[in-house]
PDB file of N, CA and C in Angstrom:
ATOM      1  N   MET A   1       9.081  36.693 -36.260  1.00 52.00           N
ATOM      2  CA  MET A   1       7.695  36.440 -35.904  1.00 52.00           C
ATOM      3  C   MET A   1       7.214  35.122 -36.516  1.00 52.00           C
ATOM      4  N   ARG A   2       7.581  34.850 -37.738  1.00 57.00           N
ATOM      5  CA  ARG A   2       7.147  33.634 -38.407  1.00 57.00           C
ATOM      6  C   ARG A   2       7.694  32.399 -37.688  1.00 57.00           C
ATOM      7  N   LYS A   3       8.943  32.464 -37.231  1.00 60.00           N
ATOM      8  CA  LYS A   3       9.547  31.343 -36.529  1.00 60.00           C
ATOM      9  C   LYS A   3       8.789  31.053 -35.238  1.00 60.00           C
ATOM     10  N   ARG A   4       8.399  32.089 -34.535  1.00 61.00           N
ATOM     11  CA  ARG A   4       7.656  31.920 -33.291  1.00 61.00           C
ATOM     12  C   ARG A   4       6.313  31.244 -33.552  1.00 61.00           C
ATOM     13  N   LEU A   5       5.640  31.627 -34.591  1.00 57.00           N
ATOM     14  CA  LEU A   5       4.360  31.003 -34.920  1.00 57.00           C
ATOM     15  C   LEU A   5       4.546  29.537 -35.282  1.00 57.00           C
ATOM     16  N   ALA A   6       5.640  29.220 -35.925  1.00 56.00           N
ATOM     17  CA  ALA A   6       5.901  27.833 -36.281  1.00 56.00           C
ATOM     18  C   ALA A   6       6.079  26.977 -35.031  1.00 56.00           C
ATOM     19  N   LEU A   7       6.696  27.512 -34.003  1.00 58.00           N
ATOM     20  CA  LEU A   7       6.874  26.762 -32.766  1.00 58.00           C
ATOM     21  C   LEU A   7       5.552  26.516 -32.066  1.00 58.00           C
ATOM     22  N   ILE A   8       4.674  27.496 -32.114  1.00 63.00           N
ATOM     23  CA  ILE A   8       3.378  27.359 -31.460  1.00 63.00           C
ATOM     24  C   ILE A   8       2.496  26.372 -32.211  1.00 63.00           C
ATOM     25  N   ALA A   9       2.551  26.374 -33.525  1.00 59.00           N
ATOM     26  CA  ALA A   9       1.682  25.538 -34.338  1.00 59.00           C
ATOM     27  C   ALA A   9       2.221  24.120 -34.503  1.00 59.00           C
ATOM     28  N   ALA A  10       3.400  23.838 -34.002  1.00 81.00           N
ATOM     29  CA  ALA A  10       3.987  22.511 -34.175  1.00 81.00           C
ATOM     30  C   ALA A  10       3.128  21.466 -33.479  1.00 81.00           C
ATOM     31  N   GLU A  11       2.952  20.353 -34.157  1.00 89.00           N
ATOM     32  CA  GLU A  11       2.181  19.252 -33.593  1.00 89.00           C
ATOM     33  C   GLU A  11       3.125  18.234 -32.972  1.00 89.00           C
ATOM     34  N   PRO A  12       2.602  17.398 -32.090  1.00 89.00           N
ATOM     35  CA  PRO A  12       3.471  16.372 -31.498  1.00 89.00           C
ATOM     36  C   PRO A  12       3.959  15.402 -32.572  1.00 89.00           C
ATOM     37  N   THR A  13       5.157  14.948 -32.392  1.00 92.00           N
ATOM     38  CA  THR A  13       5.731  13.992 -33.330  1.00 92.00           C
ATOM     39  C   THR A  13       5.177  12.601 -33.040  1.00 92.00           C
ATOM     40  N   ALA A  14       5.460  11.691 -33.934  1.00 92.00           N
ATOM     41  CA  ALA A  14       5.040  10.302 -33.721  1.00 92.00           C
ATOM     42  C   ALA A  14       5.697   9.732 -32.463  1.00 92.00           C
ATOM     43  N   ALA A  15       6.940  10.137 -32.211  1.00 92.00           N
ATOM     44  CA  ALA A  15       7.634   9.681 -30.998  1.00 92.00           C
ATOM     45  C   ALA A  15       6.960  10.236 -29.743  1.00 92.00           C
ATOM     46  N   ASP A  16       6.530  11.499 -29.791  1.00 92.00           N
ATOM     47  CA  ASP A  16       5.820  12.096 -28.652  1.00 92.00           C
ATOM     48  C   ASP A  16       4.529  11.333 -28.373  1.00 92.00           C
ATOM     49  N   LEU A  17       3.780  11.055 -29.425  1.00 93.00           N
ATOM     50  CA  LEU A  17       2.518  10.340 -29.262  1.00 93.00           C
ATOM     51  C   LEU A  17       2.747   8.910 -28.766  1.00 93.00           C
ATOM     52  N   ALA A  18       3.808   8.283 -29.226  1.00 93.00           N
ATOM     53  CA  ALA A  18       4.127   6.926 -28.766  1.00 93.00           C
ATOM     54  C   ALA A  18       4.492   6.934 -27.283  1.00 93.00           C
ATOM     55  N   ALA A  19       5.229   7.956 -26.861  1.00 92.00           N
ATOM     56  CA  ALA A  19       5.600   8.065 -25.447  1.00 92.00           C
ATOM     57  C   ALA A  19       4.366   8.263 -24.573  1.00 92.00           C
ATOM     58  N   ILE A  20       3.450   9.097 -25.036  1.00 93.00           N
ATOM     59  CA  ILE A  20       2.204   9.324 -24.286  1.00 93.00           C
ATOM     60  C   ILE A  20       1.404   8.027 -24.219  1.00 93.00           C
ATOM     61  N   ASP A  21       1.330   7.328 -25.340  1.00 95.00           N
ATOM     62  CA  ASP A  21       0.591   6.070 -25.380  1.00 95.00           C
ATOM     63  C   ASP A  21       1.200   5.044 -24.427  1.00 95.00           C
ATOM     64  N   THR A  22       2.518   5.009 -24.358  1.00 94.00           N
ATOM     65  CA  THR A  22       3.205   4.084 -23.456  1.00 94.00           C
ATOM     66  C   THR A  22       2.928   4.424 -21.997  1.00 94.00           C
ATOM     67  N   GLU A  23       2.885   5.719 -21.690  1.00 96.00           N
ATOM     68  CA  GLU A  23       2.694   6.164 -20.305  1.00 96.00           C
ATOM     69  C   GLU A  23       1.226   6.298 -19.920  1.00 96.00           C
ATOM     70  N   TRP A  24       0.309   6.095 -20.864  1.00 96.00           N
ATOM     71  CA  TRP A  24      -1.102   6.357 -20.576  1.00 96.00           C
ATOM     72  C   TRP A  24      -1.658   5.544 -19.403  1.00 96.00           C
ATOM     73  N   PRO A  25      -1.333   4.257 -19.236  1.00 96.00           N
ATOM     74  CA  PRO A  25      -1.869   3.542 -18.062  1.00 96.00           C
ATOM     75  C   PRO A  25      -1.482   4.214 -16.737  1.00 96.00           C
ATOM     76  N   LEU A  26      -0.268   4.731 -16.644  1.00 97.00           N
ATOM     77  CA  LEU A  26       0.159   5.427 -15.429  1.00 97.00           C
ATOM     78  C   LEU A  26      -0.583   6.750 -15.283  1.00 97.00           C
ATOM     79  N   ILE A  27      -0.744   7.470 -16.370  1.00 97.00           N
ATOM     80  CA  ILE A  27      -1.475   8.747 -16.326  1.00 97.00           C
ATOM     81  C   ILE A  27      -2.908   8.506 -15.864  1.00 97.00           C
ATOM     82  N   ALA A  28      -3.556   7.498 -16.431  1.00 97.00           N
ATOM     83  CA  ALA A  28      -4.945   7.194 -16.052  1.00 97.00           C
ATOM     84  C   ALA A  28      -5.036   6.790 -14.583  1.00 97.00           C
ATOM     85  N   ALA A  29      -4.074   6.012 -14.104  1.00 98.00           N
ATOM     86  CA  ALA A  29      -4.078   5.591 -12.696  1.00 98.00           C
ATOM     87  C   ALA A  29      -3.895   6.798 -11.776  1.00 98.00           C
ATOM     88  N   GLU A  30      -3.013   7.727 -12.168  1.00 98.00           N
ATOM     89  CA  GLU A  30      -2.811   8.934 -11.355  1.00 98.00           C
ATOM     90  C   GLU A  30      -4.063   9.808 -11.348  1.00 98.00           C
ATOM     91  N   LEU A  31      -4.795   9.843 -12.457  1.00 98.00           N
ATOM     92  CA  LEU A  31      -6.059  10.587 -12.487  1.00 98.00           C
ATOM     93  C   LEU A  31      -7.088   9.942 -11.570  1.00 98.00           C
ATOM     94  N   ASP A  32      -7.078   8.604 -11.473  1.00 98.00           N
ATOM     95  CA  ASP A  32      -7.980   7.914 -10.547  1.00 98.00           C
ATOM     96  C   ASP A  32      -7.670   8.284  -9.097  1.00 98.00           C
ATOM     97  N   VAL A  33      -6.385   8.402  -8.760  1.00 98.00           N
ATOM     98  CA  VAL A  33      -6.002   8.818  -7.405  1.00 98.00           C
ATOM     99  C   VAL A  33      -6.497  10.231  -7.149  1.00 98.00           C
ATOM    100  N   LEU A  34      -6.299  11.108  -8.102  1.00 98.00           N
ATOM    101  CA  LEU A  34      -6.754  12.488  -7.941  1.00 98.00           C
ATOM    102  C   LEU A  34      -8.263  12.540  -7.737  1.00 98.00           C
ATOM    103  N   ASP A  35      -8.996  11.766  -8.508  1.00 98.00           N
ATOM    104  CA  ASP A  35     -10.449  11.736  -8.377  1.00 98.00           C
ATOM    105  C   ASP A  35     -10.863  11.218  -6.999  1.00 98.00           C
ATOM    106  N   ALA A  36     -10.187  10.186  -6.516  1.00 97.00           N
ATOM    107  CA  ALA A  36     -10.492   9.652  -5.186  1.00 97.00           C
ATOM    108  C   ALA A  36     -10.174  10.678  -4.098  1.00 97.00           C
ATOM    109  N   GLU A  37      -9.064  11.395  -4.253  1.00 97.00           N
ATOM    110  CA  GLU A  37      -8.708  12.426  -3.264  1.00 97.00           C
ATOM    111  C   GLU A  37      -9.718  13.565  -3.261  1.00 97.00           C
ATOM    112  N   ILE A  38     -10.179  13.956  -4.428  1.00 96.00           N
ATOM    113  CA  ILE A  38     -11.189  15.019  -4.503  1.00 96.00           C
ATOM    114  C   ILE A  38     -12.477  14.562  -3.835  1.00 96.00           C
ATOM    115  N   SER A  39     -12.860  13.314  -4.067  1.00 95.00           N
ATOM    116  CA  SER A  39     -14.070  12.780  -3.421  1.00 95.00           C
ATOM    117  C   SER A  39     -13.937  12.805  -1.906  1.00 95.00           C
ATOM    118  N   MET A  40     -12.741  12.507  -1.408  1.00 95.00           N
ATOM    119  CA  MET A  40     -12.534  12.515   0.039  1.00 95.00           C
ATOM    120  C   MET A  40     -12.604  13.937   0.597  1.00 95.00           C
ATOM    121  N   ILE A  41     -12.121  14.906  -0.155  1.00 95.00           N
ATOM    122  CA  ILE A  41     -12.208  16.294   0.284  1.00 95.00           C
ATOM    123  C   ILE A  41     -13.669  16.714   0.386  1.00 95.00           C
ATOM    124  N   TYR A  42     -14.457  16.358  -0.624  1.00 94.00           N
ATOM    125  CA  TYR A  42     -15.883  16.696  -0.589  1.00 94.00           C
ATOM    126  C   TYR A  42     -16.604  15.940   0.523  1.00 94.00           C
ATOM    127  N   ALA A  43     -16.138  14.744   0.843  1.00 94.00           N
ATOM    128  CA  ALA A  43     -16.765  13.960   1.909  1.00 94.00           C
ATOM    129  C   ALA A  43     -16.602  14.631   3.269  1.00 94.00           C
ATOM    130  N   GLU A  44     -15.571  15.456   3.427  1.00 90.00           N
ATOM    131  CA  GLU A  44     -15.368  16.171   4.691  1.00 90.00           C
ATOM    132  C   GLU A  44     -16.578  17.031   5.049  1.00 90.00           C
ATOM    133  N   ASP A  45     -17.284  17.526   4.032  1.00 91.00           N
ATOM    134  CA  ASP A  45     -18.468  18.353   4.274  1.00 91.00           C
ATOM    135  C   ASP A  45     -19.677  17.518   4.691  1.00 91.00           C
ATOM    136  N   HIS A  46     -19.571  16.205   4.587  1.00 91.00           N
ATOM    137  CA  HIS A  46     -20.705  15.326   4.885  1.00 91.00           C
ATOM    138  C   HIS A  46     -20.356  14.290   5.939  1.00 91.00           C
ATOM    139  N   GLY A  47     -19.544  14.665   6.893  1.00 93.00           N
ATOM    140  CA  GLY A  47     -19.225  13.775   7.995  1.00 93.00           C
ATOM    141  C   GLY A  47     -17.921  13.018   7.859  1.00 93.00           C
ATOM    142  N   GLY A  48     -17.194  13.264   6.816  1.00 94.00           N
ATOM    143  CA  GLY A  48     -15.892  12.613   6.642  1.00 94.00           C
ATOM    144  C   GLY A  48     -15.955  11.452   5.675  1.00 94.00           C
ATOM    145  N   PRO A  49     -14.783  11.030   5.233  1.00 95.00           N
ATOM    146  CA  PRO A  49     -14.736   9.924   4.278  1.00 95.00           C
ATOM    147  C   PRO A  49     -15.264   8.626   4.885  1.00 95.00           C
ATOM    148  N   SER A  50     -15.972   7.877   4.087  1.00 95.00           N
ATOM    149  CA  SER A  50     -16.490   6.580   4.520  1.00 95.00           C
ATOM    150  C   SER A  50     -15.416   5.512   4.295  1.00 95.00           C
ATOM    151  N   PRO A  51     -15.628   4.340   4.848  1.00 96.00           N
ATOM    152  CA  PRO A  51     -14.688   3.245   4.562  1.00 96.00           C
ATOM    153  C   PRO A  51     -14.576   2.954   3.057  1.00 96.00           C
ATOM    154  N   LEU A  52     -15.662   3.138   2.343  1.00 95.00           N
ATOM    155  CA  LEU A  52     -15.636   2.935   0.896  1.00 95.00           C
ATOM    156  C   LEU A  52     -14.746   3.979   0.213  1.00 95.00           C
ATOM    157  N   ASP A  53     -14.767   5.224   0.687  1.00 95.00           N
ATOM    158  CA  ASP A  53     -13.889   6.268   0.145  1.00 95.00           C
ATOM    159  C   ASP A  53     -12.418   5.898   0.360  1.00 95.00           C
ATOM    160  N   TRP A  54     -12.101   5.422   1.558  1.00 97.00           N
ATOM    161  CA  TRP A  54     -10.724   5.028   1.852  1.00 97.00           C
ATOM    162  C   TRP A  54     -10.298   3.849   0.987  1.00 97.00           C
ATOM    163  N   ARG A  55     -11.217   2.894   0.810  1.00 97.00           N
ATOM    164  CA  ARG A  55     -10.920   1.731  -0.026  1.00 97.00           C
ATOM    165  C   ARG A  55     -10.667   2.153  -1.468  1.00 97.00           C
ATOM    166  N   ARG A  56     -11.468   3.071  -1.966  1.00 97.00           N
ATOM    167  CA  ARG A  56     -11.296   3.567  -3.334  1.00 97.00           C
ATOM    168  C   ARG A  56      -9.920   4.226  -3.496  1.00 97.00           C
ATOM    169  N   LEU A  57      -9.515   5.010  -2.503  1.00 97.00           N
ATOM    170  CA  LEU A  57      -8.204   5.663  -2.558  1.00 97.00           C
ATOM    171  C   LEU A  57      -7.079   4.625  -2.530  1.00 97.00           C
ATOM    172  N   ARG A  58      -7.179   3.649  -1.640  1.00 98.00           N
ATOM    173  CA  ARG A  58      -6.126   2.620  -1.560  1.00 98.00           C
ATOM    174  C   ARG A  58      -6.012   1.847  -2.867  1.00 98.00           C
ATOM    175  N   ARG A  59      -7.143   1.502  -3.461  1.00 98.00           N
ATOM    176  CA  ARG A  59      -7.114   0.774  -4.731  1.00 98.00           C
ATOM    177  C   ARG A  59      -6.509   1.625  -5.843  1.00 98.00           C
ATOM    178  N   ALA A  60      -6.847   2.910  -5.876  1.00 98.00           N
ATOM    179  CA  ALA A  60      -6.290   3.801  -6.892  1.00 98.00           C
ATOM    180  C   ALA A  60      -4.778   3.929  -6.718  1.00 98.00           C
ATOM    181  N   GLU A  61      -4.332   4.042  -5.472  1.00 98.00           N
ATOM    182  CA  GLU A  61      -2.889   4.119  -5.214  1.00 98.00           C
ATOM    183  C   GLU A  61      -2.180   2.822  -5.623  1.00 98.00           C
ATOM    184  N   ALA A  62      -2.836   1.696  -5.394  1.00 98.00           N
ATOM    185  CA  ALA A  62      -2.254   0.409  -5.791  1.00 98.00           C
ATOM    186  C   ALA A  62      -2.147   0.318  -7.312  1.00 98.00           C
ATOM    187  N   ARG A  63      -3.155   0.868  -8.031  1.00 98.00           N
ATOM    188  CA  ARG A  63      -3.085   0.881  -9.497  1.00 98.00           C
ATOM    189  C   ARG A  63      -1.916   1.720  -9.987  1.00 98.00           C
ATOM    190  N   VAL A  64      -1.645   2.841  -9.308  1.00 98.00           N
ATOM    191  CA  VAL A  64      -0.497   3.673  -9.681  1.00 98.00           C
ATOM    192  C   VAL A  64       0.797   2.882  -9.488  1.00 98.00           C
ATOM    193  N   THR A  65       0.907   2.189  -8.369  1.00 98.00           N
ATOM    194  CA  THR A  65       2.108   1.406  -8.103  1.00 98.00           C
ATOM    195  C   THR A  65       2.302   0.329  -9.166  1.00 98.00           C
ATOM    196  N   ARG A  66       1.225  -0.390  -9.500  1.00 97.00           N
ATOM    197  CA  ARG A  66       1.328  -1.433 -10.523  1.00 97.00           C
ATOM    198  C   ARG A  66       1.669  -0.852 -11.894  1.00 97.00           C
ATOM    199  N   ALA A  67       1.042   0.262 -12.255  1.00 97.00           N
ATOM    200  CA  ALA A  67       1.301   0.875 -13.562  1.00 97.00           C
ATOM    201  C   ALA A  67       2.729   1.398 -13.641  1.00 97.00           C
ATOM    202  N   ALA A  68       3.211   1.993 -12.560  1.00 96.00           N
ATOM    203  CA  ALA A  68       4.588   2.502 -12.553  1.00 96.00           C
ATOM    204  C   ALA A  68       5.585   1.355 -12.650  1.00 96.00           C
ATOM    205  N   ALA A  69       5.328   0.269 -11.948  1.00 96.00           N
ATOM    206  CA  ALA A  69       6.223  -0.892 -12.013  1.00 96.00           C
ATOM    207  C   ALA A  69       6.216  -1.496 -13.412  1.00 96.00           C
ATOM    208  N   SER A  70       5.053  -1.583 -14.007  1.00 94.00           N
ATOM    209  CA  SER A  70       4.948  -2.127 -15.351  1.00 94.00           C
ATOM    210  C   SER A  70       5.671  -1.242 -16.356  1.00 94.00           C
ATOM    211  N   LEU A  71       5.491   0.056 -16.236  1.00 93.00           N
ATOM    212  CA  LEU A  71       6.154   0.998 -17.143  1.00 93.00           C
ATOM    213  C   LEU A  71       7.660   0.921 -16.982  1.00 93.00           C
ATOM    214  N   THR A  72       8.128   0.822 -15.767  1.00 91.00           N
ATOM    215  CA  THR A  72       9.565   0.741 -15.508  1.00 91.00           C
ATOM    216  C   THR A  72      10.146  -0.551 -16.081  1.00 91.00           C
ATOM    217  N   SER A  73       9.434  -1.644 -15.915  1.00 89.00           N
ATOM    218  CA  SER A  73       9.963  -2.917 -16.417  1.00 89.00           C
ATOM    219  C   SER A  73       9.972  -2.961 -17.942  1.00 89.00           C
ATOM    220  N   ARG A  74       9.073  -2.236 -18.592  1.00 79.00           N
ATOM    221  CA  ARG A  74       9.055  -2.223 -20.065  1.00 79.00           C
ATOM    222  C   ARG A  74      10.079  -1.287 -20.653  1.00 79.00           C
ATOM    223  N   THR A  75      10.455  -0.239 -19.921  1.00 62.00           N
ATOM    224  CA  THR A  75      11.326   0.777 -20.490  1.00 62.00           C
ATOM    225  C   THR A  75      12.743   0.741 -19.933  1.00 62.00           C
ATOM    226  N   ASP A  76      13.029  -0.172 -19.019  1.00 55.00           N
ATOM    227  CA  ASP A  76      14.356  -0.245 -18.428  1.00 55.00           C
ATOM    228  C   ASP A  76      15.322  -0.923 -19.390  1.00 55.00           C
ATOM    229  N   PRO A  77      16.267  -0.187 -19.975  1.00 58.00           N
ATOM    230  CA  PRO A  77      17.169  -0.782 -20.960  1.00 58.00           C
ATOM    231  C   PRO A  77      18.153  -1.778 -20.348  1.00 58.00           C
ATOM    232  N   HIS A  78      18.329  -1.748 -19.040  1.00 58.00           N
ATOM    233  CA  HIS A  78      19.275  -2.637 -18.379  1.00 58.00           C
ATOM    234  C   HIS A  78      18.636  -3.945 -17.934  1.00 58.00           C
ATOM    235  N   ARG A  79      17.339  -4.045 -18.098  1.00 53.00           N
ATOM    236  CA  ARG A  79      16.625  -5.242 -17.667  1.00 53.00           C
ATOM    237  C   ARG A  79      16.808  -6.340 -18.701  1.00 53.00           C
ATOM    238  N   ALA A  80      17.123  -7.514 -18.220  1.00 49.00           N
ATOM    239  CA  ALA A  80      17.310  -8.654 -19.137  1.00 49.00           C
ATOM    240  C   ALA A  80      15.978  -9.100 -19.688  1.00 49.00           C
ATOM    241  N   ALA A  81      15.947  -9.499 -20.940  1.00 46.00           N
ATOM    242  CA  ALA A  81      14.699  -9.921 -21.598  1.00 46.00           C
ATOM    243  C   ALA A  81      14.286 -11.304 -21.208  1.00 46.00           C
TER     244      ALA A  81
END
């Protein structure tokens, strides 16, 4: 029982926190896409998404692409410096 409690109470390591910090721009960009998609779903009740809603979604998706590319280029061990 004590071992099980130790696993539950364990905190993230410094490496875990560093990994989250490194990936945070991508996480934030993906949350922006989710927020834009939710807004578009709600817009369906009010006549459908506006051009501004579509633009917001496209921009959020572009941010995800840029963040993913940036993350990949920073963490790719085979990439020349």
